[in-house]
Structure formats: C-alpha cells, structure tokens
Coordinates of C-alpha atoms and ligand atoms in Angstrom, one line a residue:
M975 CA 87.9 0.1 -43.3
T976 CA 85.8 2.6 -45.1
K977 CA 86.2 2.4 -48.9
N978 CA 85.1 4.6 -51.8
V979 CA 83.1 2.3 -54.0
L980 CA 81.7 3.1 -57.4
V981 CA 78.6 1.1 -58.3
T982 CA 77.4 1.5 -61.9
G983 CA 73.8 0.7 -62.6
C984 CA 72.9 1.7 -59.0
A985 CA 69.3 2.3 -59.9
G986 CA 69.0 -1.2 -61.3
F987 CA 67.9 -4.3 -59.4
I988 CA 71.3 -5.7 -58.4
G989 CA 73.2 -2.4 -58.2
F990 CA 70.6 -1.0 -55.8
N991 CA 70.6 -4.0 -53.5
L992 CA 74.4 -4.1 -53.6
S993 CA 74.7 -0.4 -52.8
K994 CA 72.3 -0.7 -49.8
T995 CA 74.6 -3.4 -48.3
L996 CA 77.8 -1.5 -49.1
I997 CA 76.4 1.6 -47.4
K998 CA 75.2 -0.5 -44.4
E999 CA 78.8 -1.7 -44.1
N1000 CA 80.1 1.9 -43.8
N1001 CA 81.4 2.4 -47.3
N1002 CA 81.0 5.6 -49.3
V1003 CA 79.0 4.7 -52.4
Y1004 CA 79.2 6.7 -55.6
G1005 CA 76.3 5.4 -57.8
I1006 CA 76.1 6.1 -61.5
D1007 CA 73.1 5.3 -63.8
S1008 CA 71.7 6.6 -67.0
L1009 CA 68.1 5.6 -65.9
N1010 CA 67.5 4.1 -69.3
N1011 CA 64.1 3.0 -70.6
A1012 CA 64.7 -0.7 -70.8
Y1013 CA 61.7 -1.1 -68.4
D1014 CA 59.4 1.3 -66.5
K1015 CA 61.6 4.0 -65.1
K1016 CA 59.4 4.2 -62.0
F1017 CA 61.1 1.1 -60.6
K1018 CA 64.4 2.9 -60.9
D1019 CA 63.1 6.1 -59.3
L1020 CA 61.8 4.0 -56.4
R1021 CA 65.2 2.4 -55.8
L1022 CA 67.0 5.7 -56.3
Q1023 CA 64.7 7.6 -53.8
N1024 CA 65.6 4.9 -51.2
L1025 CA 69.4 5.3 -51.9
E1026 CA 69.2 9.0 -51.8
S1027 CA 67.9 8.9 -48.2
E1028 CA 71.3 7.5 -47.2
N1029 CA 74.1 9.9 -46.0
N1030 CA 77.1 8.2 -47.6
F1031 CA 75.6 7.9 -51.1
Q1032 CA 76.1 10.2 -54.0
F1033 CA 74.3 9.8 -57.3
I1034 CA 75.8 10.7 -60.7
S1035 CA 73.3 10.7 -63.6
N1036 CA 75.5 9.9 -66.6
D1037 CA 75.6 7.5 -69.5
L1038 CA 78.7 5.2 -69.4
S1039 CA 78.8 4.9 -73.1
D1040 CA 79.9 8.6 -73.1
E1041 CA 83.7 8.5 -72.9
D1042 CA 83.8 11.4 -70.4
S1043 CA 81.1 10.0 -68.0
L1044 CA 83.6 9.1 -65.3
N1045 CA 86.0 12.1 -65.6
D1046 CA 84.9 13.8 -62.4
L1047 CA 85.5 10.8 -60.1
A1048 CA 88.6 10.6 -58.0
D1049 CA 89.9 8.4 -55.2
I1050 CA 87.8 5.3 -56.0
D1051 CA 89.0 2.1 -54.4
I1052 CA 86.7 -0.5 -56.0
V1053 CA 84.4 -0.5 -59.0
Y1054 CA 81.4 -2.7 -59.2
H1055 CA 80.2 -2.5 -62.9
M1056 CA 76.6 -3.7 -62.6
G1057 CA 75.2 -1.3 -65.2
A1058 CA 74.0 -2.9 -68.4
R1059 CA 71.1 -3.3 -70.7
A1060 CA 69.7 -6.7 -69.7
G1061 CA 67.0 -8.9 -71.2
V1062 CA 67.3 -11.6 -73.7
R1063 CA 64.1 -11.3 -75.7
Q1064 CA 64.2 -7.5 -76.3
S1065 CA 67.9 -7.7 -77.4
F1066 CA 66.9 -9.1 -80.8
N1067 CA 64.9 -6.0 -81.6
D1068 CA 67.4 -3.4 -80.6
P1069 CA 71.0 -4.7 -81.0
L1070 CA 72.6 -1.2 -81.1
S1071 CA 71.4 -0.2 -77.6
Y1072 CA 72.8 -3.4 -76.3
I1073 CA 76.2 -2.7 -77.9
K1074 CA 76.1 0.8 -76.5
D1075 CA 75.1 -0.1 -73.0
N1076 CA 77.0 -3.3 -72.6
T1077 CA 80.1 -3.3 -74.9
I1078 CA 81.0 0.4 -75.2
A1079 CA 80.0 1.2 -71.6
T1080 CA 82.1 -1.7 -70.3
T1081 CA 85.1 -0.6 -72.4
N1082 CA 84.8 2.9 -70.8
V1083 CA 84.6 1.5 -67.3
A1084 CA 87.6 -0.8 -67.8
N1085 CA 89.6 2.1 -69.3
F1086 CA 88.7 4.2 -66.2
C1087 CA 90.0 1.5 -64.0
K1088 CA 93.2 1.2 -66.0
N1089 CA 93.9 4.9 -66.2
N1090 CA 93.2 5.5 -62.5
N1091 CA 95.0 2.4 -61.1
I1092 CA 91.8 1.2 -59.5
S1093 CA 92.7 -1.9 -57.4
K1094 CA 89.6 -4.0 -58.3
M1095 CA 86.9 -4.1 -61.0
I1096 CA 84.0 -6.5 -60.5
L1097 CA 82.1 -7.0 -63.7
A1098 CA 78.6 -8.4 -63.8
S1099 CA 78.1 -11.0 -66.5
T1100 CA 75.5 -13.6 -67.3
S1101 CA 74.7 -17.3 -67.6
S1102 CA 73.0 -16.4 -70.9
I1103 CA 76.4 -16.7 -72.6
Y1104 CA 76.3 -20.5 -72.0
G1105 CA 72.9 -21.1 -73.8
N1106 CA 71.1 -24.4 -73.1
S1107 CA 73.2 -26.5 -70.7
G1108 CA 71.1 -29.7 -70.8
E1109 CA 72.1 -32.0 -67.9
K1110 CA 75.7 -30.7 -68.0
E1111 CA 76.8 -28.2 -65.4
M1112 CA 78.4 -25.1 -67.0
V1113 CA 82.0 -24.4 -65.8
E1114 CA 83.5 -21.0 -65.9
D1115 CA 86.4 -22.0 -68.3
I1116 CA 84.6 -21.7 -71.6
D1117 CA 86.4 -22.5 -74.8
E1118 CA 86.3 -21.2 -78.3
K1119 CA 83.2 -23.3 -79.1
I1120 CA 81.0 -21.1 -77.1
N1121 CA 78.2 -19.6 -79.2
P1122 CA 76.1 -17.0 -77.3
P1123 CA 72.5 -17.5 -78.3
S1124 CA 71.3 -13.9 -78.2
I1125 CA 72.4 -10.3 -78.9
Y1126 CA 72.4 -9.7 -75.1
A1127 CA 74.7 -12.6 -74.4
S1128 CA 77.1 -11.6 -77.3
T1129 CA 77.4 -8.1 -76.0
K1130 CA 78.0 -9.3 -72.4
L1131 CA 80.6 -11.8 -73.6
S1132 CA 82.4 -9.1 -75.6
G1133 CA 82.3 -6.9 -72.5
E1134 CA 84.1 -9.6 -70.6
T1135 CA 86.7 -10.1 -73.3
L1136 CA 87.3 -6.3 -73.7
A1137 CA 87.7 -5.8 -70.0
K1138 CA 90.2 -8.7 -69.8
T1139 CA 92.2 -7.3 -72.7
I1140 CA 92.2 -3.7 -71.4
L1141 CA 93.2 -4.7 -67.9
S1142 CA 95.8 -7.4 -68.7
S1143 CA 99.2 -6.4 -67.5
H1144 CA 97.7 -3.5 -65.5
N1145 CA 97.2 -3.1 -61.8
T1146 CA 93.5 -3.6 -61.7
N1147 CA 92.3 -7.0 -60.4
L1148 CA 89.4 -8.1 -62.7
I1149 CA 86.7 -10.4 -61.2
I1150 CA 83.9 -11.5 -63.5
T1151 CA 80.7 -12.7 -61.9
R1152 CA 78.2 -14.6 -64.1
F1153 CA 74.8 -14.4 -62.6
F1154 CA 72.0 -17.0 -63.1
T1155 CA 68.4 -15.6 -63.0
V1156 CA 68.4 -13.4 -60.0
Y1157 CA 65.2 -12.5 -58.2
G1158 CA 64.0 -10.8 -55.0
P1159 CA 62.8 -7.5 -53.5
Y1160 CA 63.1 -4.4 -55.8
G1161 CA 63.4 -6.9 -58.7
R1162 CA 62.9 -6.4 -62.4
P1163 CA 59.4 -6.2 -64.0
D1164 CA 60.7 -7.9 -67.2
M1165 CA 61.7 -11.1 -65.3
S1166 CA 59.4 -14.0 -64.6
I1167 CA 59.2 -14.0 -60.8
L1168 CA 58.2 -10.4 -60.2
R1169 CA 55.8 -10.4 -63.2
F1170 CA 54.2 -13.6 -62.0
I1171 CA 53.8 -12.2 -58.5
H1172 CA 52.2 -9.0 -59.9
W1173 CA 49.8 -10.9 -62.2
I1174 CA 48.7 -13.3 -59.5
M1175 CA 48.3 -10.7 -56.8
E1176 CA 46.3 -8.4 -59.1
N1177 CA 44.1 -11.3 -60.5
K1178 CA 45.5 -10.8 -64.0
E1179 CA 46.3 -13.5 -66.6
V1180 CA 49.7 -15.1 -66.1
K1181 CA 51.4 -15.4 -69.4
I1182 CA 53.9 -18.2 -69.7
F1183 CA 56.0 -18.5 -72.9
G1184 CA 56.0 -22.2 -73.7
D1185 CA 54.6 -25.0 -71.5
G1186 CA 56.4 -23.7 -68.4
E1187 CA 58.6 -26.7 -67.9
Q1188 CA 61.8 -24.8 -68.7
R1189 CA 64.0 -24.8 -65.7
R1190 CA 66.1 -22.0 -64.3
S1191 CA 68.7 -21.6 -61.6
F1192 CA 66.8 -19.0 -59.6
T1193 CA 69.2 -17.2 -57.3
Y1194 CA 68.1 -14.9 -54.4
I1195 CA 69.4 -11.4 -54.4
D1196 CA 70.9 -11.6 -50.9
D1197 CA 73.0 -14.6 -51.9
V1198 CA 74.3 -12.6 -55.0
V1199 CA 75.2 -9.6 -52.8
D1200 CA 76.9 -11.9 -50.4
L1201 CA 79.2 -13.2 -53.2
L1202 CA 79.8 -9.7 -54.5
L1203 CA 81.2 -8.7 -51.1
K1204 CA 83.3 -11.9 -50.8
V1205 CA 85.1 -11.4 -54.0
Q1206 CA 86.7 -8.3 -52.5
D1207 CA 89.2 -10.8 -50.9
C1208 CA 90.1 -12.5 -54.1
D1209 CA 93.3 -11.1 -55.5
S1210 CA 93.7 -13.1 -58.7
N1211 CA 91.8 -12.5 -61.9
E1212 CA 88.9 -15.0 -61.8
T1213 CA 85.5 -15.7 -63.2
F1214 CA 82.8 -17.1 -60.9
N1215 CA 79.3 -18.6 -61.6
V1216 CA 76.8 -17.1 -59.2
G1217 CA 73.8 -19.5 -59.3
N1218 CA 71.8 -22.1 -57.6
N1219 CA 72.3 -25.8 -58.4
K1220 CA 68.7 -26.6 -57.4
T1221 CA 66.7 -25.5 -60.4
S1222 CA 62.9 -24.8 -60.6
S1223 CA 60.5 -24.7 -63.5
L1224 CA 58.3 -21.8 -64.3
N1225 CA 55.3 -24.0 -63.4
E1226 CA 56.8 -24.7 -60.0
V1227 CA 57.4 -21.0 -59.4
V1228 CA 53.7 -20.3 -60.1
K1229 CA 52.6 -23.0 -57.6
I1230 CA 54.8 -21.5 -54.9
I1231 CA 53.4 -18.0 -55.5
E1232 CA 49.9 -19.4 -55.4
H1233 CA 50.7 -21.0 -52.1
F1234 CA 52.1 -17.9 -50.4
S1235 CA 49.7 -15.4 -51.9
N1236 CA 46.7 -17.6 -51.3
K1237 CA 45.5 -16.9 -54.8
K1238 CA 44.9 -19.0 -57.9
A1239 CA 46.8 -18.2 -61.1
Q1240 CA 45.0 -17.9 -64.4
V1241 CA 47.7 -19.3 -66.6
V1242 CA 47.8 -18.6 -70.4
N1243 CA 50.5 -20.4 -72.4
E1244 CA 51.9 -18.6 -75.3
P1245 CA 54.5 -19.6 -78.0
R1246 CA 58.0 -20.3 -76.6
A1247 CA 60.4 -17.4 -77.0
F1248 CA 63.1 -17.6 -79.7
R1249 CA 66.1 -19.7 -78.5
D1250 CA 64.8 -19.9 -74.9
P1251 CA 67.0 -22.6 -73.2
D1252 CA 65.3 -25.6 -71.6
V1253 CA 67.7 -25.4 -68.6
V1254 CA 70.8 -23.6 -67.6
L1255 CA 72.8 -25.4 -64.9
P1256 CA 75.8 -23.8 -63.1
S1257 CA 78.8 -25.6 -61.8
L1258 CA 79.4 -24.0 -58.4
S1259 CA 82.6 -25.8 -57.5
K1260 CA 84.8 -22.9 -58.1
S1261 CA 82.7 -20.4 -56.1
K1262 CA 82.4 -22.9 -53.3
N1263 CA 86.1 -23.9 -53.2
T1264 CA 87.6 -20.5 -53.8
L1265 CA 85.2 -18.1 -52.0
K1266 CA 83.6 -20.5 -49.5
W1267 CA 80.3 -19.3 -51.0
E1268 CA 77.1 -21.1 -51.8
P1269 CA 73.5 -20.0 -52.1
K1270 CA 71.6 -20.2 -48.8
T1271 CA 68.1 -19.2 -49.8
N1272 CA 65.7 -21.8 -51.1
I1273 CA 63.1 -20.9 -53.7
E1274 CA 60.2 -21.0 -51.2
D1275 CA 61.8 -18.6 -48.7
G1276 CA 63.0 -16.3 -51.5
I1277 CA 59.6 -16.1 -53.2
K1278 CA 57.9 -15.6 -49.8
A1279 CA 60.2 -12.6 -49.1
T1280 CA 59.6 -11.2 -52.6
I1281 CA 55.8 -11.4 -52.1
E1282 CA 56.1 -9.7 -48.7
W1283 CA 58.1 -6.9 -50.3
Y1284 CA 55.6 -6.6 -53.2
S1285 CA 52.7 -6.4 -50.7
S1286 CA 54.4 -3.6 -48.7
F1287 CA 54.6 -1.5 -51.9
Q1288 CA 51.5 -2.8 -53.6
D1289 CA 49.5 0.4 -53.7
K1290 CA 52.4 2.2 -55.3
I1291 CA 53.8 -0.4 -57.7
K1292 CA 50.7 -2.3 -58.9
D1293 CA 50.1 0.3 -61.6
F1294 CA 53.7 0.3 -62.8
T1295 CA 54.3 -1.4 -66.2
Y1296 CA 55.3 -5.1 -66.2
I1297 CA 56.8 -6.2 -69.5
N1298 CA 55.3 -9.3 -71.0
Ligands
NAD476 N1 69.0 -9.9 -62.9 C1 69.5 -11.0 -63.4 O1 68.9 -12.1 -63.3 C2 70.8 -11.0 -64.1 C3 71.3 -12.2 -64.6 C4 72.5 -12.3 -65.3 C5 73.3 -11.1 -65.4 N2 72.8 -9.9 -64.9 C6 73.6 -8.7 -65.1 O2 73.7 -8.1 -63.8 C7 73.8 -6.7 -64.0 C8 72.6 -6.0 -63.3 O3 71.4 -6.4 -63.8 P1 70.0 -6.0 -63.2 O4 69.1 -7.2 -63.2 O5 70.2 -5.2 -62.0 O6 69.5 -5.1 -64.4 P2 68.8 -3.6 -64.3 O7 68.4 -3.3 -65.7 O8 67.8 -3.6 -63.3 O9 70.0 -2.7 -63.9 C9 71.0 -2.2 -64.8 C10 71.1 -0.7 -64.6 O10 72.1 -0.2 -65.5 C11 71.7 1.1 -66.0 N3 72.4 1.3 -67.3 C12 72.3 0.7 -68.4 N4 73.1 1.2 -69.4 C13 73.7 2.2 -68.8 C14 74.7 3.1 -69.3 N5 75.1 3.2 -70.6 N6 75.2 4.1 -68.4 C15 74.8 4.1 -67.1 N7 73.9 3.2 -66.6 C16 73.4 2.3 -67.4 C17 70.2 0.9 -66.2 O11 69.5 2.2 -66.3 C18 69.8 0.1 -65.0 O12 69.3 0.9 -64.0 C19 73.8 -6.5 -65.5 O13 75.1 -6.4 -65.9 C20 73.1 -7.7 -66.1 O14 73.6 -8.0 -67.4 C21 71.6 -9.9 -64.3

C-alpha cells in the first residue's frame, strides 16, 4: 500500500539512502532538511539532486528547530526522524547547535506527531550514548547510571527522552533505533571509512587518532535501511540496537581499503580524541528476536561497495572537503 512518509534529514547519509528505498517501494516521500553546515554541503547537494530526479519525492527546505517548520504538511502516515547534527568530536566546540538540531528539533517533530495523530514515529538515535562498552554487549534497557560521554550523545539521549514523554499516552507508536557506526555509499566525510577511502585513493596522508586499535561495530547502510523498513511492523514502543556484533579496528579497515583499492596507505598517528571509546559492542538479541533482523553485510563486502561508489563519483567528489 502506498504511504505518505516524512523523512527528516533526507539530504543526510542515512535519510537519503532510506528515502531512495522508500521511493523504490512506491511510497510518496516528503523530505525535509535544513542543509546545515556540519560538513561540506556539496555532499548534501549531490544526494538531493539524486532524490529530486524521482517522481514521488518532494523536498521541503526548513529548519526543524523552527516550531512552524512542519505546519504545511498534511496526511502523513509515518515519520522517520533521521535529521540531526551528528559527530562526537565537533560537539564539544558547539554545544548550542547540537541542542538546537537534536533536542529542540526532536521536540518539534514529536509534537507534530502528537498533534496530527501520526501512527508511527521512528527516531534515529546512537550507540554513542553508551560510551565505552568494554567486552560487555550494550543492551537497549539502559538504567539511570548511564552517563553520555559527549555533548552529541547527551543531546541525542535527551531527544529520546523528550519524544517518549511527549508521545506517552498518545496514539503515535514510537520506535527508537540506536545506530552503531554506519558506513556505505553516499556516506559522511567526517566519518572514518569514507575519509580513509578518500585519503588512500588520492594518495594523501591517512590520519588516525590514536594507535588505530580502537574497535567499532561498523554497520553497512543497506542493513540499516532494512531494519528501518522492518520496524514498520512493530506496534509497541520499543528501542532497538542497529549494529554489527563483529567489530573491526581502524587499522583493519585501512588494510581492507588497501586491498580493494590496490594502494598503500601513508598512515600518520595523531593524539587520541577526547573520550574516544576503545570499543562499543551492541547486543543484537532484541533486534534478532523481535524483528528477525541481523546485519548481512560483512566489512569486506561493505568497504568494496563503498570504494566502487567512490570511484564512480571520484572526479566530482575528490575535491569536496573531508573533515579530519
Ligand atoms: N551515521 C552514523 O554512523 C550514525 C550513527 C549513530 C546515529 N546516527 C544518527 O542517524 C541520523 C542520521 O545520521 P547521518 O549519518 O545521516 O547524518 P547526516 O549529518 O549525514 O544527516 C543528518 C541530516 O539532518 C539535517 N539536519 C540537521 N539539523 C536539522 C534541522 N534542525 N532541521 C532540518 N534538518 C536538519 C542535516 O542537514 C543533515 O543533512 C542522525 O540522527 C544521527 O544522529 C548516525
């Protein structure tokens, strides 16, 4: 059945890939984005150009922290709130932008859902709220001892809490999806895999903060989109981890890129970033049992596909800005 779906952050990495799949599956997609300057806007223009070539896509250029930003929308069935200001390191320098784009914007989206009796709101959240996991797998039911290690994580956690409070006892079903380090085509230039691919392909220095032994639950974008579609069938208010329980270190990622690009990386190690966790491990039991979902793409296949995408746009995107 065709649905009217609102995707916030549609010019961002995850919102874009999600919108493409929703359109392919015959939904009408209304995409909203403020095209903020968190990283080079040319990446957002590239994604938006692609979306605007689709018939059942409509773009709204608005800032969700503006209370009236959603006033003109009617007859929306589902809201995917993917819009946010992401990035852990930058958040320490600019807390107010993170409060505006994550906490205030999420409050406005939740209020929109409440006031318009939207049946489902799917809210993007992050593994960053867990901090360093050590060997312990992080489960979704966090307790009061949680202590978000960054401004980014604090504003995302407050977005979760506000959406829960606003929508409790209302008709909107709230699903929170906590993503673990997502990568893939049309990715973000401030995240390690795309930066590393760019630096290695263009014979530039590959900067690694720390010794590169920190491990991440790298999760391929198609697996994330797959889960985002599956949660449409979940009718209770739930929180799901969206990750990969096979982690990789940054050094392993560099080796895989070297292998598929047939190039040698010139690695330069710099001081470790403030409060950078050693490892963040997800528990996937709930996503597996409730949604019958698990990540299907291994890191080698995911990186190979991302390098192929980079190569197909290389002339255009090699001169875009990649954040250190
Ligand atoms: N990519 C990851 O690894 C990852 C991991 C954990 C959580 N997340 C979460 O997933 C979501 C999507 O992340 P992404 O990687 O696609 O990031 P992104 O920065 O590529 O996309 C976010 C988009 O939201 C837009 N936006 C920001 N503030 C806005 C506002 N006030 N009004 C309208 N639009 C606004 C931005 O312009 C951007 O295009 C975010 O909620 C992020 O916190 C991402």
